[in-house]
Amino acid sequence: MSVSPTDKAAFSLNALGHLPAEQQGKFEHWGRGASATPSHGCVHHAIEMQVALAPQAVAAEWAGQRISYEQLNRQANRLAAHLIEQGVRRGDTVALFVERSIPMLVGLLAVLKVGAAYVPQDARIVPPLQLARVLESLSSPLVLTLSNLKDCLPSAAMQSHLCLDEFLAQEPWVAQDNNRPFSAADTDDLCFVLFTSGTTGRPNGVRVSHRNLCNVLLTEPGRMGMAPGRNVGQILNIGFDMAAWEILGCLAQGATLLIRGKDFAQTAARCHVLIATPSILATLAPEQCPDLKVVAVAGEPCSQALADRWAGHCEFYNGCGPTETTIVNTLHRHAPGAALTIGRPTPNNTVYVLDAEGRACELGATGEMWAGGAGVTAGYLNNPALTQERYRPDPFLGGDALMFRTRDLGRWTFDGQLEHLGRVDDQVKVRGFRVELDAVSRALEAGEGCAQAVTLKLDDRTLVAFVVPASANVDDCKHQCEQQLAYYCVPSVICAVEHFPLTARGKIDKALLLQQARKRQVARLALPAEEAMYV
């Protein structure tokens, strides 16, 4: 499934033979990340090393409480022993239906120590029916949760659940002499299973191994400046893959995790390192975060304006990669004023821009990005058919290596940087013409005062766009779009709003925006055309 960090055999010439000779070397050089060896093969072993180095250092803060690395490790060991008594074994998948809290950290770490994989869901916001579907897929019937969330659980969980906060309250945090390390897990064992929305209406569980995760968290630039004495924000939903970057990345590097409450801006103001989606970051101002040293965004396209704004304040990284390639498989440090890209592959990873037949595109041509290397995950839980459909043998690395179809469009720039050009499924037909919605949004973002734009297809003849903030010059946004794109790409309706609505995972809620657009369309029908354009 993965390549060794030291495996630097040349790309197969058979897969590159159709390219001009001068491009073959560049295709490999640009498409292959550096070789690096993570310091640990299992992420919890890296955390245990931090316990040994600085046991009294603060591991996390939440709701006025603090827990040291030693206390966290002792409690996780005590819970791990209890999980084994309850029948949890190495290789199991265990539900972690929680909300942000210190008990969440203890539960997560304890599962890893057993050699099992945690399966995170935010029980406050995920419907019980979806929780039940996730639970049906798991090998362990035990559900780790919190006492205030018991009423949110599906009925199937009521007979076999453990409230983490109640368990931890049974003993003082430093009373147990059980600070020994567990060593059940191996680098190829699963670390967590992340459920994404499936096209069939049923969630798909992506199986992420310790090898996959350590390759991101324990190499540069994935370390993101996390280190002892630095605060890392925990602002993302536990069910979002980037939350593992915040949580486990922080603890593996000996930093302090600041677990946010309702006001995440209050937490961000104290952070040295922040990982977010562009939509979440757009609600903050750099001056609110005076101590911030490093910021990384991923999960959705980032605007040039947002990147420039934050890159002038701190180190700013723009990344890309679906859950199936382990959080991100490209990262790029952006310089203010430079063209925004997603950079090159992270260590031990590869990215290929391929045409519709799966052949390497000529450099500079637009194609679909496929991801290979150490970040490629082990496929979908209990779904070999879907795994076979989306994971394919890697013709460039050869052997038993696999690559994953990201469904992201991209192209190489003249200096070997990847430009993200939207999603394959963001290509729509309007008036019979093919339109890339992300390309329209980028054109709108060049308008005066526009920080970010989203473009949606309203019907077969109509595009609608939303721009932020409300003070953005809508006329100039439209003008920029008209100057850069064909007439059929220009949205019929452009709405300026102060903030975009966000999903629970911190991404723009496009479904809600589309609902709002349809309501505005009804109102627009009663207005003269010149007034209706900007309702």
Coordinates of C-alpha atoms in Angstrom, one line a residue:
M1 CA 0.0 0.0 0.0
S2 CA 2.8 2.4 0.7
V3 CA 6.4 3.1 -0.4
S4 CA 9.4 3.0 1.9
P5 CA 10.7 6.4 2.7
T6 CA 14.1 5.3 1.3
D7 CA 12.7 3.8 -1.9
K8 CA 14.0 6.1 -4.6
A9 CA 13.8 3.8 -7.6
A10 CA 13.2 5.8 -10.8
F11 CA 9.7 6.2 -12.2
S12 CA 8.9 3.6 -14.8
L13 CA 9.9 4.7 -18.2
N14 CA 7.0 2.7 -19.7
A15 CA 4.6 5.1 -18.0
L16 CA 6.5 8.1 -19.3
G17 CA 7.6 7.0 -22.8
H18 CA 5.0 9.1 -24.6
L19 CA 6.3 12.4 -23.1
P20 CA 9.0 14.4 -24.8
A21 CA 12.4 13.4 -23.4
E22 CA 13.1 16.7 -21.8
Q23 CA 9.8 16.4 -19.8
Q24 CA 10.3 12.9 -18.4
G25 CA 12.9 14.0 -15.8
K26 CA 10.9 17.0 -14.7
F27 CA 7.7 14.9 -14.4
E28 CA 9.5 12.7 -11.9
H29 CA 11.4 15.5 -10.1
W30 CA 8.4 17.7 -9.6
G31 CA 6.0 14.9 -8.9
R32 CA 8.0 13.3 -6.2
G33 CA 8.4 14.5 -2.6
A34 CA 11.7 14.5 -0.7
S35 CA 12.8 11.3 1.0
A36 CA 12.5 11.5 4.8
T37 CA 12.2 9.0 7.7
P38 CA 9.7 9.8 10.4
S39 CA 11.1 9.7 13.9
H40 CA 8.5 7.1 15.0
G41 CA 6.5 4.4 13.3
C42 CA 3.4 4.8 15.6
V43 CA 2.1 8.2 16.7
H44 CA 1.4 7.3 20.3
H45 CA 5.0 6.2 20.7
A46 CA 6.1 9.7 19.8
I47 CA 3.7 11.0 22.5
E48 CA 5.1 8.6 25.0
M49 CA 8.6 10.0 24.2
Q50 CA 7.3 13.5 25.1
V51 CA 6.0 12.1 28.4
A52 CA 9.5 10.8 29.2
L53 CA 11.2 14.1 28.1
A54 CA 8.9 16.5 30.0
P55 CA 6.3 14.7 32.2
Q56 CA 5.1 17.9 33.9
A57 CA 4.7 19.9 30.7
V58 CA 1.1 20.9 30.0
A59 CA -0.4 18.6 27.3
A60 CA -3.8 20.3 26.9
E61 CA -6.0 23.0 28.3
W62 CA -9.8 23.0 28.1
A63 CA -12.6 24.8 29.9
G64 CA -10.2 26.1 32.6
Q65 CA -8.7 22.6 33.2
R66 CA -5.1 21.5 32.5
I67 CA -3.6 18.1 32.1
S68 CA 0.1 17.3 32.0
Y69 CA 1.8 14.8 29.7
E70 CA 2.3 12.5 32.6
Q71 CA -1.3 12.7 33.7
L72 CA -2.6 12.2 30.2
N73 CA -0.4 9.1 29.7
R74 CA -1.3 7.6 33.1
Q75 CA -5.0 8.0 32.5
A76 CA -4.7 6.6 28.9
N77 CA -2.8 3.6 30.2
R78 CA -5.5 3.0 32.9
L79 CA -8.2 3.3 30.3
A80 CA -6.3 1.1 27.8
A81 CA -6.1 -1.7 30.5
H82 CA -9.8 -1.4 31.1
L83 CA -10.6 -1.5 27.3
I84 CA -8.6 -4.8 27.1
E85 CA -10.7 -6.1 30.0
Q86 CA -13.8 -5.2 28.0
G87 CA -12.6 -7.2 25.0
V88 CA -11.0 -4.6 22.8
R89 CA -8.1 -6.1 20.9
R90 CA -5.4 -5.0 18.5
G91 CA -6.8 -4.3 15.1
D92 CA -10.3 -3.5 16.4
T93 CA -12.2 -0.3 15.3
V94 CA -13.7 1.5 18.3
A95 CA -16.3 4.3 18.2
L96 CA -15.3 7.6 19.8
F97 CA -18.6 9.5 19.8
V98 CA -17.6 12.6 21.8
E99 CA -17.1 16.4 21.7
R100 CA -14.0 18.5 22.3
S101 CA -12.6 17.8 25.8
I102 CA -9.7 16.4 27.8
P103 CA -11.6 13.1 28.2
M104 CA -11.7 12.9 24.4
L105 CA -7.9 13.0 24.3
V106 CA -7.6 10.3 26.9
G107 CA -10.0 8.0 25.0
L108 CA -8.3 8.6 21.7
L109 CA -4.8 7.8 23.2
A110 CA -6.0 4.8 25.1
V111 CA -7.5 3.2 21.9
L112 CA -4.1 3.7 20.2
K113 CA -2.2 2.1 23.0
V114 CA -4.3 -1.1 22.7
G115 CA -3.4 -1.3 19.1
A116 CA -6.9 -0.5 17.9
A117 CA -8.1 2.4 15.7
Y118 CA -10.4 5.1 17.0
V119 CA -13.4 6.1 14.9
P120 CA -14.3 9.8 15.7
Q121 CA -17.7 11.4 15.4
D122 CA -19.0 14.6 17.1
A123 CA -22.1 13.2 18.8
R124 CA -23.6 16.6 19.3
I125 CA -24.2 17.3 15.6
V126 CA -24.2 13.9 13.8
P127 CA -27.7 12.4 13.6
P128 CA -28.2 9.2 15.6
L129 CA -29.1 7.3 12.3
Q130 CA -25.7 8.1 10.9
L131 CA -24.0 7.2 14.2
A132 CA -25.8 3.9 14.0
R133 CA -24.6 3.3 10.4
V134 CA -21.0 4.0 11.5
L135 CA -21.4 1.7 14.5
E136 CA -22.6 -1.2 12.3
S137 CA -19.3 -1.1 10.4
L138 CA -17.1 -1.4 13.5
S139 CA -15.6 -4.6 15.0
S140 CA -16.0 -3.5 18.6
P141 CA -19.5 -2.8 20.0
L142 CA -18.0 -0.6 22.7
V143 CA -18.8 3.2 22.3
L144 CA -16.6 5.7 24.1
T145 CA -18.6 8.8 24.8
L146 CA -19.3 11.5 27.4
S147 CA -22.1 11.6 30.0
N148 CA -23.7 14.6 28.5
L149 CA -24.0 12.9 25.1
K150 CA -25.7 9.7 26.1
D151 CA -29.0 10.9 24.9
C152 CA -27.4 11.5 21.4
L153 CA -26.3 7.9 20.9
P154 CA -28.2 5.4 18.8
S155 CA -30.1 2.8 20.6
A156 CA -27.6 0.1 19.6
A157 CA -25.0 1.9 21.7
M158 CA -27.0 2.1 24.9
Q159 CA -26.0 -1.4 26.1
S160 CA -22.3 -1.1 25.5
H161 CA -21.0 2.4 26.1
L162 CA -18.4 3.9 28.4
C163 CA -18.6 7.6 29.6
L164 CA -15.0 8.8 29.6
D165 CA -15.6 11.6 32.0
E166 CA -17.2 9.3 34.6
F167 CA -14.4 6.7 34.2
L168 CA -11.7 9.4 34.7
A169 CA -13.5 10.7 37.8
Q170 CA -13.2 7.4 39.5
E171 CA -9.6 7.9 40.4
P172 CA -7.3 10.9 40.9
W173 CA -5.3 11.7 37.8
V174 CA -2.0 10.9 39.5
A175 CA -3.0 8.0 41.8
Q176 CA -2.2 5.1 39.5
D177 CA 1.3 3.8 39.1
N178 CA 0.8 2.6 35.6
N179 CA 3.0 4.9 33.5
R180 CA 4.4 2.0 31.4
P181 CA 4.3 2.3 27.6
F182 CA 2.1 0.0 25.6
S183 CA 3.6 -1.5 22.4
A184 CA 0.8 -3.5 20.9
A185 CA 0.5 -1.5 17.7
D186 CA 2.7 -1.7 14.6
T187 CA 3.4 1.0 12.0
D188 CA 1.0 -0.7 9.5
D189 CA -1.8 -1.0 12.0
L190 CA -4.7 1.4 11.6
C191 CA -4.6 4.6 13.6
F192 CA -8.1 5.9 12.9
V193 CA -11.0 5.4 10.5
L194 CA -12.4 8.6 9.2
F195 CA -16.0 8.5 7.8
T196 CA -16.7 10.7 4.8
S197 CA -20.0 11.4 3.1
G198 CA -20.7 8.6 0.5
T199 CA -22.3 9.1 -2.8
T200 CA -24.8 6.4 -2.0
G201 CA -26.0 8.2 1.1
R202 CA -24.0 5.8 3.4
P203 CA -20.8 7.1 4.9
N204 CA -17.5 5.6 3.7
G205 CA -14.8 4.8 6.3
V206 CA -11.2 5.6 5.2
R207 CA -8.7 3.5 6.9
V208 CA -5.6 5.5 8.0
S209 CA -2.5 3.7 9.3
H210 CA 0.1 4.9 11.7
R211 CA 2.6 4.8 8.8
N212 CA 0.3 7.1 6.8
L213 CA -0.1 9.6 9.7
C214 CA 3.5 9.7 11.0
N215 CA 4.6 10.4 7.4
V216 CA 2.7 13.7 7.7
L217 CA 3.0 14.6 11.3
L218 CA 6.7 13.7 11.9
T219 CA 8.3 15.2 8.8
E220 CA 8.7 18.7 7.5
P221 CA 6.8 20.8 6.8
G222 CA 4.0 18.8 8.4
R223 CA 5.4 19.5 11.9
M224 CA 4.2 23.1 11.4
G225 CA 6.5 24.5 14.0
M226 CA 4.9 22.5 16.8
A227 CA 7.3 22.2 19.7
P228 CA 7.5 22.4 23.5
G229 CA 6.5 25.8 24.8
R230 CA 4.2 26.5 21.8
N231 CA 0.4 26.5 21.8
V232 CA -1.6 24.7 19.1
G233 CA -5.2 25.3 18.5
Q234 CA -7.8 22.5 18.5
I235 CA -10.6 24.2 16.7
L236 CA -11.7 21.6 14.2
N237 CA -14.4 19.0 14.4
I238 CA -13.1 15.7 15.7
G239 CA -14.7 13.9 12.7
F240 CA -12.7 16.0 10.3
D241 CA -9.3 14.5 9.2
M242 CA -7.4 17.7 9.8
A243 CA -8.3 17.5 13.5
A244 CA -5.8 14.6 13.8
W245 CA -3.2 17.0 12.5
E246 CA -4.0 19.4 15.3
I247 CA -4.4 16.9 18.1
L248 CA -1.8 14.2 17.4
G249 CA 0.6 16.5 15.7
C250 CA 0.7 18.7 18.8
L251 CA 1.0 15.9 21.3
A252 CA 3.7 14.1 19.3
Q253 CA 5.8 17.2 19.3
G254 CA 5.4 18.1 23.0
A255 CA 3.4 21.3 22.5
T256 CA 0.3 22.4 24.4
L257 CA -3.1 21.8 22.8
L258 CA -5.6 24.6 23.4
I259 CA -9.1 22.9 23.0
R260 CA -11.6 25.6 22.1
G261 CA -15.0 26.3 23.5
K262 CA -17.8 28.1 21.7
D263 CA -15.6 31.1 20.9
F264 CA -12.7 29.8 18.8
A265 CA -11.4 33.3 18.2
Q266 CA -10.6 33.5 21.9
T267 CA -8.5 30.3 21.6
A268 CA -6.9 31.4 18.3
A269 CA -5.7 34.6 20.0
R270 CA -3.4 32.5 22.2
C271 CA -2.0 30.1 19.6
H272 CA 1.4 29.9 18.1
V273 CA 0.2 27.3 15.5
L274 CA -3.1 27.2 13.8
I275 CA -4.6 24.6 11.3
A276 CA -7.9 25.5 9.7
T277 CA -10.0 25.6 6.6
P278 CA -9.8 28.8 4.6
S279 CA -13.5 29.5 5.6
I280 CA -12.7 29.4 9.3
L281 CA -9.5 31.4 8.9
A282 CA -11.4 34.1 7.0
T283 CA -13.4 34.9 10.1
L284 CA -10.3 35.9 11.9
A285 CA -8.0 38.9 11.5
P286 CA -4.2 38.6 11.8
E287 CA -4.2 41.3 14.5
Q288 CA -6.4 39.0 16.7
C289 CA -3.5 36.5 16.8
P290 CA -0.4 38.4 17.8
D291 CA 1.6 35.4 18.8
L292 CA 0.8 33.3 15.7
K293 CA 3.9 31.8 14.1
V294 CA 2.6 29.2 11.6
V295 CA -0.8 28.8 9.9
A296 CA -1.8 26.0 7.5
V297 CA -5.1 25.8 5.5
A298 CA -6.5 22.9 3.5
G299 CA -9.8 21.2 3.0
E300 CA -11.1 23.6 0.3
P301 CA -9.7 26.2 -2.1
C302 CA -7.9 29.2 -0.6
S303 CA -8.2 32.7 -2.1
Q304 CA -5.2 34.7 -3.1
A305 CA -6.4 37.6 -0.9
L306 CA -6.6 35.4 2.2
A307 CA -3.2 33.8 1.6
D308 CA -1.5 37.2 1.1
R309 CA -3.1 38.6 4.2
W310 CA -1.9 35.9 6.5
A311 CA 1.5 35.3 4.8
G312 CA 2.4 38.9 5.7
H313 CA 1.7 38.1 9.4
C314 CA 3.3 34.6 9.8
E315 CA 4.5 31.5 8.0
F316 CA 1.5 30.5 5.8
Y317 CA 1.1 27.1 4.2
N318 CA -1.5 26.2 1.6
G319 CA -2.2 22.4 1.3
C320 CA -4.3 20.0 -0.6
G321 CA -5.3 16.4 -0.4
P322 CA -8.3 14.2 0.4
T323 CA -8.7 12.1 3.4
E324 CA -7.7 9.0 1.4
T325 CA -4.2 10.5 1.0
T326 CA -3.9 11.3 4.7
I327 CA -4.9 14.9 5.4
V328 CA -2.6 16.7 2.9
N329 CA -0.2 15.4 0.3
T330 CA 1.0 18.8 -0.9
L331 CA 2.0 21.8 1.1
H332 CA 3.5 25.1 0.0
R333 CA 4.7 28.1 2.0
H334 CA 3.2 31.1 0.4
A335 CA 4.9 34.5 0.0
P336 CA 2.8 37.6 -0.1
G337 CA 2.1 38.7 -3.7
A338 CA 3.3 35.4 -5.3
A339 CA 0.9 33.3 -7.3
L340 CA -0.9 31.0 -4.9
T341 CA -0.2 27.3 -5.5
I342 CA -0.4 24.1 -3.5
G343 CA 3.3 23.5 -4.0
R344 CA 4.8 20.0 -4.4
P345 CA 4.3 16.6 -2.8
T346 CA 5.1 16.3 0.9
P347 CA 7.9 13.8 1.9
N348 CA 7.6 10.3 0.5
N349 CA 4.5 11.2 -1.5
T350 CA 3.9 11.6 -5.2
V351 CA 1.4 13.5 -7.3
Y352 CA 0.7 12.8 -11.0
V353 CA -1.3 15.0 -13.4
L354 CA -3.0 12.5 -15.7
D355 CA -5.3 12.7 -18.7
A356 CA -8.7 10.9 -19.1
E357 CA -6.9 7.7 -20.2
G358 CA -4.6 7.7 -17.1
R359 CA -1.5 8.8 -19.0
A360 CA 0.9 11.5 -17.8
C361 CA -0.1 14.9 -19.1
E362 CA 2.5 17.1 -20.7
L363 CA 3.9 19.6 -18.2
G364 CA 1.6 22.7 -18.1
A365 CA -1.4 20.8 -19.4
T366 CA -4.5 20.6 -17.2
G367 CA -5.4 17.1 -15.9
E368 CA -6.6 15.2 -12.9
M369 CA -4.3 14.8 -10.0
W370 CA -3.6 11.3 -8.7
A371 CA -1.7 10.7 -5.5
G372 CA 0.8 8.0 -4.6
G373 CA 3.4 7.2 -2.0
A374 CA 3.4 6.8 1.8
G375 CA 0.2 8.9 2.3
V376 CA -2.1 6.6 0.3
T377 CA -4.4 5.0 2.8
A378 CA -5.5 1.4 3.1
G379 CA -8.8 1.8 1.4
Y380 CA -12.4 1.8 2.7
L381 CA -13.6 -0.1 5.7
N382 CA -15.6 -3.2 4.7
N383 CA -15.9 -1.9 1.1
P384 CA -13.4 -3.7 -1.2
A385 CA -15.5 -2.8 -4.3
L386 CA -15.2 0.9 -3.7
T387 CA -11.6 0.5 -2.8
Q388 CA -10.8 -1.2 -6.1
E389 CA -12.7 1.5 -8.0
R390 CA -10.8 4.5 -6.5
Y391 CA -7.4 3.0 -5.7
R392 CA -5.4 1.8 -8.7
P393 CA -2.0 0.2 -9.2
D394 CA 0.6 2.9 -9.5
P395 CA 2.3 2.6 -12.9
F396 CA 5.0 5.1 -12.0
L397 CA 6.3 3.6 -8.7
G398 CA 5.4 0.0 -9.8
G399 CA 5.5 -3.0 -7.5
D400 CA 2.5 -3.2 -5.2
A401 CA 2.2 0.6 -4.8
L402 CA -1.2 2.1 -5.2
M403 CA -2.3 5.5 -6.2
F404 CA -5.6 7.3 -5.4
R405 CA -7.8 9.3 -7.8
T406 CA -8.3 12.7 -6.0
R407 CA -10.8 14.1 -8.5
D408 CA -8.9 17.4 -8.2
L409 CA -7.9 19.2 -11.4
G410 CA -4.4 20.7 -11.6
R411 CA -1.4 21.6 -13.7
W412 CA 2.3 22.2 -13.3
T413 CA 3.6 25.8 -13.5
F414 CA 6.8 26.5 -15.4
D415 CA 8.8 26.3 -12.1
G416 CA 7.3 23.0 -10.9
Q417 CA 4.5 24.1 -8.6
L418 CA 1.0 22.6 -8.7
E419 CA -1.9 24.8 -9.4
H420 CA -5.2 23.6 -8.0
L421 CA -7.9 24.2 -10.7
G422 CA -11.0 22.9 -8.9
R423 CA -12.8 19.6 -8.7
V424 CA -13.8 17.3 -11.6
D425 CA -17.3 17.4 -10.1
D426 CA -17.2 21.2 -10.1
Q427 CA -17.4 21.2 -13.9
V428 CA -21.0 21.9 -14.8
K429 CA -22.9 22.6 -18.0
V430 CA -24.5 26.0 -18.4
R431 CA -26.3 27.0 -21.6
G432 CA -24.6 24.0 -23.1
F433 CA -21.1 25.2 -22.2
R434 CA -18.7 23.5 -19.8
V435 CA -17.9 25.8 -16.8
E436 CA -15.4 25.3 -14.0
L437 CA -17.0 26.8 -10.9
D438 CA -13.8 27.3 -9.1
A439 CA -12.4 29.3 -12.0
V440 CA -15.3 31.6 -11.9
S441 CA -14.8 32.1 -8.1
R442 CA -11.1 32.9 -8.7
A443 CA -12.0 35.6 -11.2
L444 CA -14.6 37.1 -8.9
E445 CA -12.0 37.2 -6.1
A446 CA -9.9 39.7 -8.1
G447 CA -12.7 42.3 -7.5
E448 CA -12.1 45.2 -5.2
G449 CA -12.6 44.3 -1.6
C450 CA -13.5 40.6 -2.3
A451 CA -11.8 38.2 0.1
Q452 CA -13.5 35.0 -1.1
A453 CA -16.1 33.9 -3.6
V454 CA -18.3 30.8 -4.1
T455 CA -20.0 30.0 -7.4
L456 CA -22.9 27.6 -7.7
K457 CA -25.1 26.3 -10.5
L458 CA -28.7 27.4 -10.0
D459 CA -30.2 25.8 -13.1
D460 CA -29.1 24.9 -16.6
R461 CA -28.9 28.6 -17.6
T462 CA -28.0 30.3 -14.4
L463 CA -24.9 30.7 -12.2
V464 CA -25.1 32.4 -8.9
A465 CA -22.2 33.7 -6.8
F466 CA -21.7 34.8 -3.2
V467 CA -18.8 37.1 -2.2
V468 CA -17.5 38.2 1.2
P469 CA -17.4 40.5 2.9
A470 CA -20.6 42.5 2.5
S471 CA -18.6 45.6 1.6
A472 CA -17.0 43.9 -1.5
N473 CA -17.5 45.8 -4.7
V474 CA -19.9 43.6 -6.6
D475 CA -19.7 45.6 -9.8
D476 CA -16.0 45.2 -9.9
C477 CA -16.2 41.5 -9.1
K478 CA -18.6 41.2 -12.1
H479 CA -16.2 43.3 -14.3
Q480 CA -13.2 41.1 -13.4
C481 CA -15.2 38.0 -14.3
E482 CA -16.2 39.5 -17.6
Q483 CA -12.6 40.4 -18.4
Q484 CA -11.2 37.0 -17.6
L485 CA -13.9 34.5 -18.7
A486 CA -16.4 33.9 -21.5
Y487 CA -19.8 35.5 -21.2
Y488 CA -21.5 32.2 -20.2
C489 CA -19.2 32.0 -17.1
V490 CA -20.4 35.3 -15.6
P491 CA -22.9 34.7 -12.8
S492 CA -26.4 36.1 -13.3
V493 CA -26.7 36.9 -9.6
I494 CA -23.9 38.1 -7.3
C495 CA -24.7 38.4 -3.6
A496 CA -22.4 40.1 -1.1
V497 CA -22.6 38.7 2.4
E498 CA -20.6 39.3 5.5
H499 CA -19.7 35.7 6.2
F500 CA -20.3 32.3 4.5
P501 CA -22.3 29.7 6.5
L502 CA -20.0 26.8 7.5
T503 CA -20.6 23.1 7.8
A504 CA -19.7 21.3 11.0
R505 CA -16.3 20.5 9.5
G506 CA -15.5 24.2 8.8
K507 CA -16.1 24.2 5.1
I508 CA -18.5 26.5 3.2
D509 CA -22.0 25.2 3.4
K510 CA -22.8 25.3 -0.3
A511 CA -26.2 23.5 0.1
L512 CA -27.4 26.3 2.4
L513 CA -26.1 28.9 0.0
L514 CA -27.9 27.3 -2.8
Q515 CA -31.2 27.4 -0.8
Q516 CA -30.6 31.1 -0.1
A517 CA -29.9 31.7 -3.8
R518 CA -33.2 30.0 -4.8
K519 CA -35.1 32.2 -2.4
R520 CA -33.3 35.3 -3.8
Q521 CA -34.2 34.2 -7.3
V522 CA -37.9 34.2 -6.4
A523 CA -37.6 37.7 -5.1
R524 CA -35.6 38.8 -8.1
L525 CA -38.4 37.9 -10.5
A526 CA -40.5 40.8 -9.2
L527 CA -37.7 43.4 -9.8
P528 CA -36.6 45.3 -12.9
A529 CA -33.6 43.6 -14.6
E530 CA -31.1 46.3 -13.6
E531 CA -32.1 46.0 -9.9
A532 CA -32.4 42.3 -9.9
M533 CA -28.8 41.6 -10.8
Y534 CA -27.4 42.2 -7.3
V535 CA -30.3 41.0 -5.0

